[in-house]
């Protein structure tokens, strides 16, 4: 009898999926959705804020300091207490977390937004990244992709391709450079999303780690004279807005909300829901930055929005 029980238990354990493939249900799933939508609201504000900063006196270095200082300094106690847990994580996953949402991603995004409008950034960074997340999940973790997700991500991809191709032909000079940089940033964000999901670190710990490494890298860049600052020439209104968005909302709040959503919903579900950000960013950029939506941008937004609804499965009964 004990042997039978042991065999049965072993069979169940063998069939149970790994922790990173287990998703929340019921209220856990609903709270995960809430955290996801809070994250995309902040992301949309961040894209507009980055565009405003890069087209004024602030440099990518300035925005990076505002972005990474709060999580590096205020969340360091969480990182210190969890240092043993961090050491137990694969160095490859830690590198994916640090680079995927840290300085490489930030500089690609900031430089891309110097050339391309916020509506392009929303579509290319958070519109393309569900495709990259799914690709990484399939290639490295043998994730199965449902028929609905395939259809949804196909529509998202069409929207991105429409934007890229028509932007290359009709957009102002050098916009295509920004588009390519933003697409590269999208891949880095996908790496971060998958790495965060697999590593299983608490949200505040991973945010503190990414912030600390990025802040140290920024300090080294400053010490070697490879970067410059325009903080002295920035207006107080500009600084106040950037501190609110970069430091408080993005630097601190999304560190928890995005990590929590990843834990409850999974990387692919969060990626699909996150593609709603382009629509919000484009709408916010119209009154704030005076941007206008070209016909191809509207077409891209429609494809992405419909694709997200299909791919995310948020209306499925849980």
mmCIF file of C-alpha atoms in Angstrom:
data_model
loop_
_atom_site.group_PDB
_atom_site.id
_atom_site.type_symbol
_atom_site.label_atom_id
_atom_site.label_comp_id
_atom_site.label_asym_id
_atom_site.label_seq_id
_atom_site.Cartn_x
_atom_site.Cartn_y
_atom_site.Cartn_z
ATOM 1 C CA UNK A 1 0.000 0.000 0.000
ATOM 2 C CA UNK A 2 2.685 2.608 0.899
ATOM 3 C CA UNK A 3 4.467 1.742 -2.337
ATOM 4 C CA UNK A 4 1.270 2.352 -4.304
ATOM 5 C CA UNK A 5 0.774 5.734 -2.629
ATOM 6 C CA UNK A 6 4.388 6.657 -3.345
ATOM 7 C CA UNK A 7 4.053 5.696 -7.004
ATOM 8 C CA UNK A 8 0.821 7.673 -7.300
ATOM 9 C CA UNK A 9 2.424 10.742 -5.719
ATOM 10 C CA UNK A 10 5.431 10.458 -8.008
ATOM 11 C CA UNK A 11 3.106 10.205 -11.014
ATOM 12 C CA UNK A 12 1.262 13.383 -10.017
ATOM 13 C CA UNK A 13 4.550 15.221 -9.433
ATOM 14 C CA UNK A 14 5.835 14.131 -12.801
ATOM 15 C CA UNK A 15 2.688 15.415 -14.513
ATOM 16 C CA UNK A 16 2.573 18.728 -12.637
ATOM 17 C CA UNK A 17 3.911 21.572 -14.805
ATOM 18 C CA UNK A 18 6.839 23.650 -13.553
ATOM 19 C CA UNK A 19 5.997 26.603 -11.362
ATOM 20 C CA UNK A 20 6.588 29.197 -14.088
ATOM 21 C CA UNK A 21 3.889 27.496 -16.224
ATOM 22 C CA UNK A 22 1.267 27.577 -13.453
ATOM 23 C CA UNK A 23 -1.162 30.495 -13.709
ATOM 24 C CA UNK A 24 -3.512 31.953 -11.141
ATOM 25 C CA UNK A 25 -7.263 31.383 -11.200
ATOM 26 C CA UNK A 26 -10.240 33.153 -9.651
ATOM 27 C CA UNK A 27 -9.369 36.289 -7.708
ATOM 28 C CA UNK A 28 -5.661 35.760 -8.264
ATOM 29 C CA UNK A 29 -6.251 35.978 -12.010
ATOM 30 C CA UNK A 30 -8.459 39.077 -11.636
ATOM 31 C CA UNK A 31 -5.865 40.838 -9.479
ATOM 32 C CA UNK A 32 -3.225 39.904 -12.028
ATOM 33 C CA UNK A 33 -5.345 41.552 -14.744
ATOM 34 C CA UNK A 34 -5.711 44.675 -12.608
ATOM 35 C CA UNK A 35 -1.942 44.852 -12.111
ATOM 36 C CA UNK A 36 -1.437 44.358 -15.848
ATOM 37 C CA UNK A 37 -3.739 47.249 -16.763
ATOM 38 C CA UNK A 38 -2.111 49.520 -14.172
ATOM 39 C CA UNK A 39 1.218 48.681 -15.797
ATOM 40 C CA UNK A 40 0.090 49.539 -19.312
ATOM 41 C CA UNK A 41 -1.356 52.873 -18.188
ATOM 42 C CA UNK A 42 2.024 53.755 -16.702
ATOM 43 C CA UNK A 43 3.873 52.482 -19.788
ATOM 44 C CA UNK A 44 1.805 54.710 -22.059
ATOM 45 C CA UNK A 45 2.603 57.724 -19.875
ATOM 46 C CA UNK A 46 6.263 56.695 -19.863
ATOM 47 C CA UNK A 47 6.498 56.584 -23.661
ATOM 48 C CA UNK A 48 5.039 60.090 -23.954
ATOM 49 C CA UNK A 49 7.288 61.329 -21.146
ATOM 50 C CA UNK A 50 10.383 59.861 -22.816
ATOM 51 C CA UNK A 51 9.475 61.469 -26.146
ATOM 52 C CA UNK A 52 8.976 64.837 -24.432
ATOM 53 C CA UNK A 53 12.304 64.565 -22.603
ATOM 54 C CA UNK A 54 14.324 63.487 -25.643
ATOM 55 C CA UNK A 55 12.946 66.311 -27.794
ATOM 56 C CA UNK A 56 13.832 68.947 -25.182
ATOM 57 C CA UNK A 57 16.992 69.598 -23.164
ATOM 58 C CA UNK A 58 17.192 66.301 -21.294
ATOM 59 C CA UNK A 59 19.542 63.537 -22.441
ATOM 60 C CA UNK A 60 19.183 59.778 -22.210
ATOM 61 C CA UNK A 61 21.613 59.908 -19.271
ATOM 62 C CA UNK A 62 19.356 62.352 -17.403
ATOM 63 C CA UNK A 63 16.273 60.229 -17.951
ATOM 64 C CA UNK A 64 18.221 57.127 -16.935
ATOM 65 C CA UNK A 65 19.267 58.712 -13.641
ATOM 66 C CA UNK A 66 15.664 59.638 -12.900
ATOM 67 C CA UNK A 67 14.492 56.171 -13.910
ATOM 68 C CA UNK A 68 16.957 53.954 -12.052
ATOM 69 C CA UNK A 69 17.922 55.916 -8.913
ATOM 70 C CA UNK A 70 14.692 55.324 -6.926
ATOM 71 C CA UNK A 71 14.581 51.516 -7.315
ATOM 72 C CA UNK A 72 18.355 51.238 -6.784
ATOM 73 C CA UNK A 73 18.389 53.269 -3.560
ATOM 74 C CA UNK A 74 14.948 52.806 -2.016
ATOM 75 C CA UNK A 75 14.573 49.098 -2.791
ATOM 76 C CA UNK A 76 18.124 48.064 -1.928
ATOM 77 C CA UNK A 77 17.078 46.628 1.497
ATOM 78 C CA UNK A 78 14.804 44.143 -0.317
ATOM 79 C CA UNK A 79 17.676 43.103 -2.561
ATOM 80 C CA UNK A 80 20.068 42.709 0.370
ATOM 81 C CA UNK A 81 17.667 40.520 2.342
ATOM 82 C CA UNK A 82 17.053 38.328 -0.693
ATOM 83 C CA UNK A 83 20.722 38.066 -1.760
ATOM 84 C CA UNK A 84 20.807 34.300 -1.177
ATOM 85 C CA UNK A 85 17.725 33.860 -3.349
ATOM 86 C CA UNK A 86 19.304 35.996 -6.084
ATOM 87 C CA UNK A 87 22.519 33.954 -5.998
ATOM 88 C CA UNK A 88 20.485 30.791 -6.551
ATOM 89 C CA UNK A 89 19.122 32.095 -9.871
ATOM 90 C CA UNK A 90 20.941 31.242 -13.095
ATOM 91 C CA UNK A 91 23.371 34.014 -14.182
ATOM 92 C CA UNK A 92 21.797 33.907 -17.657
ATOM 93 C CA UNK A 93 18.387 34.756 -16.205
ATOM 94 C CA UNK A 94 19.864 37.528 -14.054
ATOM 95 C CA UNK A 95 21.568 38.954 -17.147
ATOM 96 C CA UNK A 96 18.243 38.808 -18.988
ATOM 97 C CA UNK A 97 16.560 40.764 -16.169
ATOM 98 C CA UNK A 98 19.322 43.371 -15.894
ATOM 99 C CA UNK A 99 19.789 43.959 -19.636
ATOM 100 C CA UNK A 100 16.225 43.335 -20.744
ATOM 101 C CA UNK A 101 14.711 46.183 -18.705
ATOM 102 C CA UNK A 102 17.896 47.977 -17.680
ATOM 103 C CA UNK A 103 20.314 50.296 -19.432
ATOM 104 C CA UNK A 104 20.499 48.575 -22.863
ATOM 105 C CA UNK A 105 16.718 48.605 -23.191
ATOM 106 C CA UNK A 106 16.507 52.146 -21.860
ATOM 107 C CA UNK A 107 19.083 53.606 -24.261
ATOM 108 C CA UNK A 108 17.516 51.841 -27.246
ATOM 109 C CA UNK A 109 14.106 53.230 -26.290
ATOM 110 C CA UNK A 110 15.344 56.744 -25.545
ATOM 111 C CA UNK A 111 17.410 57.012 -28.740
ATOM 112 C CA UNK A 112 14.588 55.553 -30.804
ATOM 113 C CA UNK A 113 12.163 58.126 -29.385
ATOM 114 C CA UNK A 114 14.532 60.876 -30.458
ATOM 115 C CA UNK A 115 13.700 60.030 -34.078
ATOM 116 C CA UNK A 116 10.274 58.352 -33.960
ATOM 117 C CA UNK A 117 6.987 59.573 -32.402
ATOM 118 C CA UNK A 118 5.434 58.048 -29.298
ATOM 119 C CA UNK A 119 2.754 56.285 -31.358
ATOM 120 C CA UNK A 120 5.498 54.368 -33.195
ATOM 121 C CA UNK A 121 7.174 53.475 -29.905
ATOM 122 C CA UNK A 122 3.968 52.038 -28.511
ATOM 123 C CA UNK A 123 3.387 49.885 -31.557
ATOM 124 C CA UNK A 124 6.960 48.681 -31.978
ATOM 125 C CA UNK A 125 8.079 48.145 -28.380
ATOM 126 C CA UNK A 126 4.892 46.774 -26.875
ATOM 127 C CA UNK A 127 3.159 45.762 -30.078
ATOM 128 C CA UNK A 128 5.973 43.541 -31.331
ATOM 129 C CA UNK A 129 7.089 42.160 -28.001
ATOM 130 C CA UNK A 130 4.254 39.603 -27.641
ATOM 131 C CA UNK A 131 5.618 37.972 -30.784
ATOM 132 C CA UNK A 132 9.154 37.932 -29.353
ATOM 133 C CA UNK A 133 7.935 36.561 -26.005
ATOM 134 C CA UNK A 134 6.065 33.735 -27.704
ATOM 135 C CA UNK A 135 9.049 32.991 -29.938
ATOM 136 C CA UNK A 136 11.386 32.763 -26.924
ATOM 137 C CA UNK A 137 8.888 30.642 -24.982
ATOM 138 C CA UNK A 138 8.520 28.204 -27.869
ATOM 139 C CA UNK A 139 12.223 27.962 -28.708
ATOM 140 C CA UNK A 140 13.623 27.629 -25.193
ATOM 141 C CA UNK A 141 10.768 26.364 -22.992
ATOM 142 C CA UNK A 142 8.612 24.346 -25.409
ATOM 143 C CA UNK A 143 5.514 26.408 -24.654
ATOM 144 C CA UNK A 144 2.425 25.368 -26.623
ATOM 145 C CA UNK A 145 0.715 28.150 -28.550
ATOM 146 C CA UNK A 146 -3.077 27.983 -28.838
ATOM 147 C CA UNK A 147 -4.904 28.589 -32.094
ATOM 148 C CA UNK A 148 -6.404 31.816 -30.715
ATOM 149 C CA UNK A 149 -2.986 33.152 -29.725
ATOM 150 C CA UNK A 150 -1.573 32.305 -33.153
ATOM 151 C CA UNK A 151 -4.363 34.249 -34.848
ATOM 152 C CA UNK A 152 -4.040 37.171 -32.441
ATOM 153 C CA UNK A 153 -0.278 37.419 -32.716
ATOM 154 C CA UNK A 154 -0.527 37.192 -36.497
ATOM 155 C CA UNK A 155 -2.741 40.271 -36.480
ATOM 156 C CA UNK A 156 -0.351 42.042 -34.105
ATOM 157 C CA UNK A 157 2.534 41.225 -36.444
ATOM 158 C CA UNK A 158 0.597 42.550 -39.443
ATOM 159 C CA UNK A 159 0.022 45.823 -37.598
ATOM 160 C CA UNK A 160 3.721 46.158 -36.848
ATOM 161 C CA UNK A 161 4.706 45.360 -40.450
ATOM 162 C CA UNK A 162 2.226 47.923 -41.793
ATOM 163 C CA UNK A 163 3.795 50.589 -39.595
ATOM 164 C CA UNK A 164 7.381 49.670 -40.486
ATOM 165 C CA UNK A 165 6.871 49.440 -44.244
ATOM 166 C CA UNK A 166 4.763 52.569 -44.722
ATOM 167 C CA UNK A 167 6.859 54.543 -42.239
ATOM 168 C CA UNK A 168 9.937 53.747 -44.306
ATOM 169 C CA UNK A 169 8.246 55.085 -47.444
ATOM 170 C CA UNK A 170 6.360 58.141 -46.174
ATOM 171 C CA UNK A 171 7.610 59.222 -42.717
ATOM 172 C CA UNK A 172 10.084 62.091 -42.146
ATOM 173 C CA UNK A 173 13.802 61.440 -42.620
ATOM 174 C CA UNK A 174 15.491 59.233 -39.983
ATOM 175 C CA UNK A 175 12.168 58.001 -38.580
ATOM 176 C CA UNK A 176 13.109 54.543 -39.830
ATOM 177 C CA UNK A 177 16.247 54.633 -37.640
ATOM 178 C CA UNK A 178 14.099 55.241 -34.594
ATOM 179 C CA UNK A 179 11.732 52.473 -35.636
ATOM 180 C CA UNK A 180 14.552 49.913 -35.854
ATOM 181 C CA UNK A 181 15.948 50.958 -32.457
ATOM 182 C CA UNK A 182 12.482 50.648 -30.909
ATOM 183 C CA UNK A 183 12.070 47.202 -32.440
ATOM 184 C CA UNK A 184 15.399 46.156 -30.883
ATOM 185 C CA UNK A 185 14.161 47.516 -27.543
ATOM 186 C CA UNK A 186 11.073 45.342 -27.947
ATOM 187 C CA UNK A 187 13.230 42.231 -28.178
ATOM 188 C CA UNK A 188 15.124 43.223 -25.018
ATOM 189 C CA UNK A 189 11.847 43.727 -23.154
ATOM 190 C CA UNK A 190 10.709 40.275 -24.241
ATOM 191 C CA UNK A 191 13.948 38.805 -22.871
ATOM 192 C CA UNK A 192 13.269 40.584 -19.571
ATOM 193 C CA UNK A 193 9.689 39.303 -19.419
ATOM 194 C CA UNK A 194 10.630 35.674 -20.001
ATOM 195 C CA UNK A 195 13.666 35.859 -17.668
ATOM 196 C CA UNK A 196 11.551 37.408 -14.914
ATOM 197 C CA UNK A 197 8.950 34.678 -15.252
ATOM 198 C CA UNK A 198 11.453 31.827 -15.118
ATOM 199 C CA UNK A 199 13.621 33.319 -12.340
ATOM 200 C CA UNK A 200 10.655 33.664 -9.990
ATOM 201 C CA UNK A 201 12.219 36.501 -7.983
ATOM 202 C CA UNK A 202 9.885 38.737 -5.961
ATOM 203 C CA UNK A 203 8.947 41.819 -8.003
ATOM 204 C CA UNK A 204 10.630 44.338 -5.698
ATOM 205 C CA UNK A 205 13.838 42.286 -5.609
ATOM 206 C CA UNK A 206 14.145 42.038 -9.384
ATOM 207 C CA UNK A 207 13.369 45.758 -9.705
ATOM 208 C CA UNK A 208 16.044 46.629 -7.150
ATOM 209 C CA UNK A 209 18.608 44.427 -8.902
ATOM 210 C CA UNK A 210 17.922 45.942 -12.312
ATOM 211 C CA UNK A 211 17.976 49.471 -10.890
ATOM 212 C CA UNK A 212 21.217 49.003 -8.961
ATOM 213 C CA UNK A 213 23.176 47.515 -11.871
ATOM 214 C CA UNK A 214 21.851 50.200 -14.236
ATOM 215 C CA UNK A 215 22.727 53.017 -11.843
ATOM 216 C CA UNK A 216 26.277 51.685 -11.434
ATOM 217 C CA UNK A 217 26.618 51.488 -15.233
ATOM 218 C CA UNK A 218 25.387 55.088 -15.571
ATOM 219 C CA UNK A 219 27.924 56.233 -12.971
ATOM 220 C CA UNK A 220 30.714 54.550 -14.936
ATOM 221 C CA UNK A 221 29.561 56.214 -18.161
ATOM 222 C CA UNK A 222 29.582 59.599 -16.420
ATOM 223 C CA UNK A 223 33.007 59.021 -14.878
ATOM 224 C CA UNK A 224 34.537 58.158 -18.260
ATOM 225 C CA UNK A 225 32.997 61.189 -19.969
ATOM 226 C CA UNK A 226 30.992 59.105 -22.441
ATOM 227 C CA UNK A 227 27.711 60.841 -21.669
ATOM 228 C CA UNK A 228 26.406 64.349 -21.046
ATOM 229 C CA UNK A 229 23.643 65.972 -19.014
ATOM 230 C CA UNK A 230 21.091 68.677 -19.722
ATOM 231 C CA UNK A 231 19.505 68.775 -16.282
ATOM 232 C CA UNK A 232 20.839 72.271 -15.579
ATOM 233 C CA UNK A 233 18.948 73.673 -18.569
ATOM 234 C CA UNK A 234 15.658 71.854 -17.947
ATOM 235 C CA UNK A 235 12.616 73.725 -16.654
ATOM 236 C CA UNK A 236 11.144 72.893 -13.278
ATOM 237 C CA UNK A 237 7.870 71.858 -14.913
ATOM 238 C CA UNK A 238 9.714 69.420 -17.166
ATOM 239 C CA UNK A 239 11.681 67.980 -14.223
ATOM 240 C CA UNK A 240 8.571 67.606 -12.060
ATOM 241 C CA UNK A 241 6.756 65.673 -14.782
ATOM 242 C CA UNK A 242 9.748 63.441 -15.457
ATOM 243 C CA UNK A 243 10.287 62.723 -11.760
ATOM 244 C CA UNK A 244 6.627 61.742 -11.396
ATOM 245 C CA UNK A 245 6.632 59.402 -14.391
ATOM 246 C CA UNK A 246 10.223 58.123 -14.538
ATOM 247 C CA UNK A 247 11.044 57.924 -10.831
ATOM 248 C CA UNK A 248 7.786 57.201 -9.052
ATOM 249 C CA UNK A 249 5.454 55.516 -11.534
ATOM 250 C CA UNK A 250 7.918 53.617 -13.757
ATOM 251 C CA UNK A 251 10.857 53.340 -11.376
ATOM 252 C CA UNK A 252 8.902 52.086 -8.391
ATOM 253 C CA UNK A 253 5.251 51.297 -9.065
ATOM 254 C CA UNK A 254 5.585 49.198 -12.224
ATOM 255 C CA UNK A 255 8.368 47.211 -10.592
ATOM 256 C CA UNK A 256 5.677 45.676 -8.422
ATOM 257 C CA UNK A 257 2.642 45.759 -10.732
ATOM 258 C CA UNK A 258 4.410 44.225 -13.741
ATOM 259 C CA UNK A 259 6.181 41.562 -11.675
ATOM 260 C CA UNK A 260 2.921 40.664 -9.938
ATOM 261 C CA UNK A 261 1.085 40.411 -13.258
ATOM 262 C CA UNK A 262 3.815 38.168 -14.677
ATOM 263 C CA UNK A 263 3.525 35.820 -11.681
ATOM 264 C CA UNK A 264 -0.271 35.588 -11.896
ATOM 265 C CA UNK A 265 -0.855 35.632 -15.652
ATOM 266 C CA UNK A 266 2.345 34.320 -17.199
ATOM 267 C CA UNK A 267 4.722 35.981 -19.650
ATOM 268 C CA UNK A 268 2.691 35.361 -22.801
ATOM 269 C CA UNK A 269 -0.623 36.579 -21.357
ATOM 270 C CA UNK A 270 1.064 39.705 -19.990
ATOM 271 C CA UNK A 271 2.728 40.294 -23.347
ATOM 272 C CA UNK A 272 -0.599 40.152 -25.149
ATOM 273 C CA UNK A 273 -2.371 42.460 -22.701
ATOM 274 C CA UNK A 274 0.596 44.850 -22.763
ATOM 275 C CA UNK A 275 0.069 45.461 -26.467
ATOM 276 C CA UNK A 276 -2.893 47.683 -25.539
ATOM 277 C CA UNK A 277 -0.254 50.291 -24.629
ATOM 278 C CA UNK A 278 0.195 51.588 -28.222
ATOM 279 C CA UNK A 279 -3.417 52.743 -28.334
ATOM 280 C CA UNK A 280 -3.144 54.553 -24.998
ATOM 281 C CA UNK A 281 0.235 56.101 -25.856
ATOM 282 C CA UNK A 282 -1.039 57.369 -29.205
ATOM 283 C CA UNK A 283 -4.127 58.912 -27.602
ATOM 284 C CA UNK A 284 -2.114 60.590 -24.821
ATOM 285 C CA UNK A 285 0.478 61.925 -27.297
ATOM 286 C CA UNK A 286 -2.150 63.812 -29.325
ATOM 287 C CA UNK A 287 -3.010 66.458 -26.672
ATOM 288 C CA UNK A 288 0.289 66.347 -24.747
ATOM 289 C CA UNK A 289 2.841 66.373 -27.591
ATOM 290 C CA UNK A 290 0.697 67.641 -30.440
ATOM 291 C CA UNK A 291 1.332 64.481 -32.448
ATOM 292 C CA UNK A 292 -1.115 63.324 -35.092
ATOM 293 C CA UNK A 293 -1.925 59.823 -36.259
ATOM 294 C CA UNK A 294 -1.114 58.993 -39.867
ATOM 295 C CA UNK A 295 -3.375 56.590 -41.757
ATOM 296 C CA UNK A 296 -0.856 53.764 -41.508
ATOM 297 C CA UNK A 297 -0.499 54.324 -37.754
ATOM 298 C CA UNK A 298 -4.246 54.016 -37.326
ATOM 299 C CA UNK A 299 -4.249 50.823 -39.397
ATOM 300 C CA UNK A 300 -1.435 49.418 -37.289
ATOM 301 C CA UNK A 301 -3.266 50.291 -34.076
ATOM 302 C CA UNK A 302 -6.432 48.567 -35.282
ATOM 303 C CA UNK A 303 -4.587 45.363 -36.190
ATOM 304 C CA UNK A 304 -2.709 45.366 -32.877
ATOM 305 C CA UNK A 305 -5.808 46.064 -30.777
ATOM 306 C CA UNK A 306 -7.872 43.302 -32.372
ATOM 307 C CA UNK A 307 -4.922 40.923 -32.194
ATOM 308 C CA UNK A 308 -4.467 41.631 -28.489
ATOM 309 C CA UNK A 309 -8.089 40.882 -27.655
ATOM 310 C CA UNK A 310 -7.869 37.535 -29.453
ATOM 311 C CA UNK A 311 -4.394 36.555 -28.205
ATOM 312 C CA UNK A 312 -4.753 37.496 -24.550
ATOM 313 C CA UNK A 313 -7.792 35.329 -23.838
ATOM 314 C CA UNK A 314 -8.884 37.783 -21.161
ATOM 315 C CA UNK A 315 -12.549 37.043 -21.812
ATOM 316 C CA UNK A 316 -12.156 33.319 -21.332
ATOM 317 C CA UNK A 317 -13.865 31.906 -18.274
ATOM 318 C CA UNK A 318 -11.353 31.246 -15.526
#
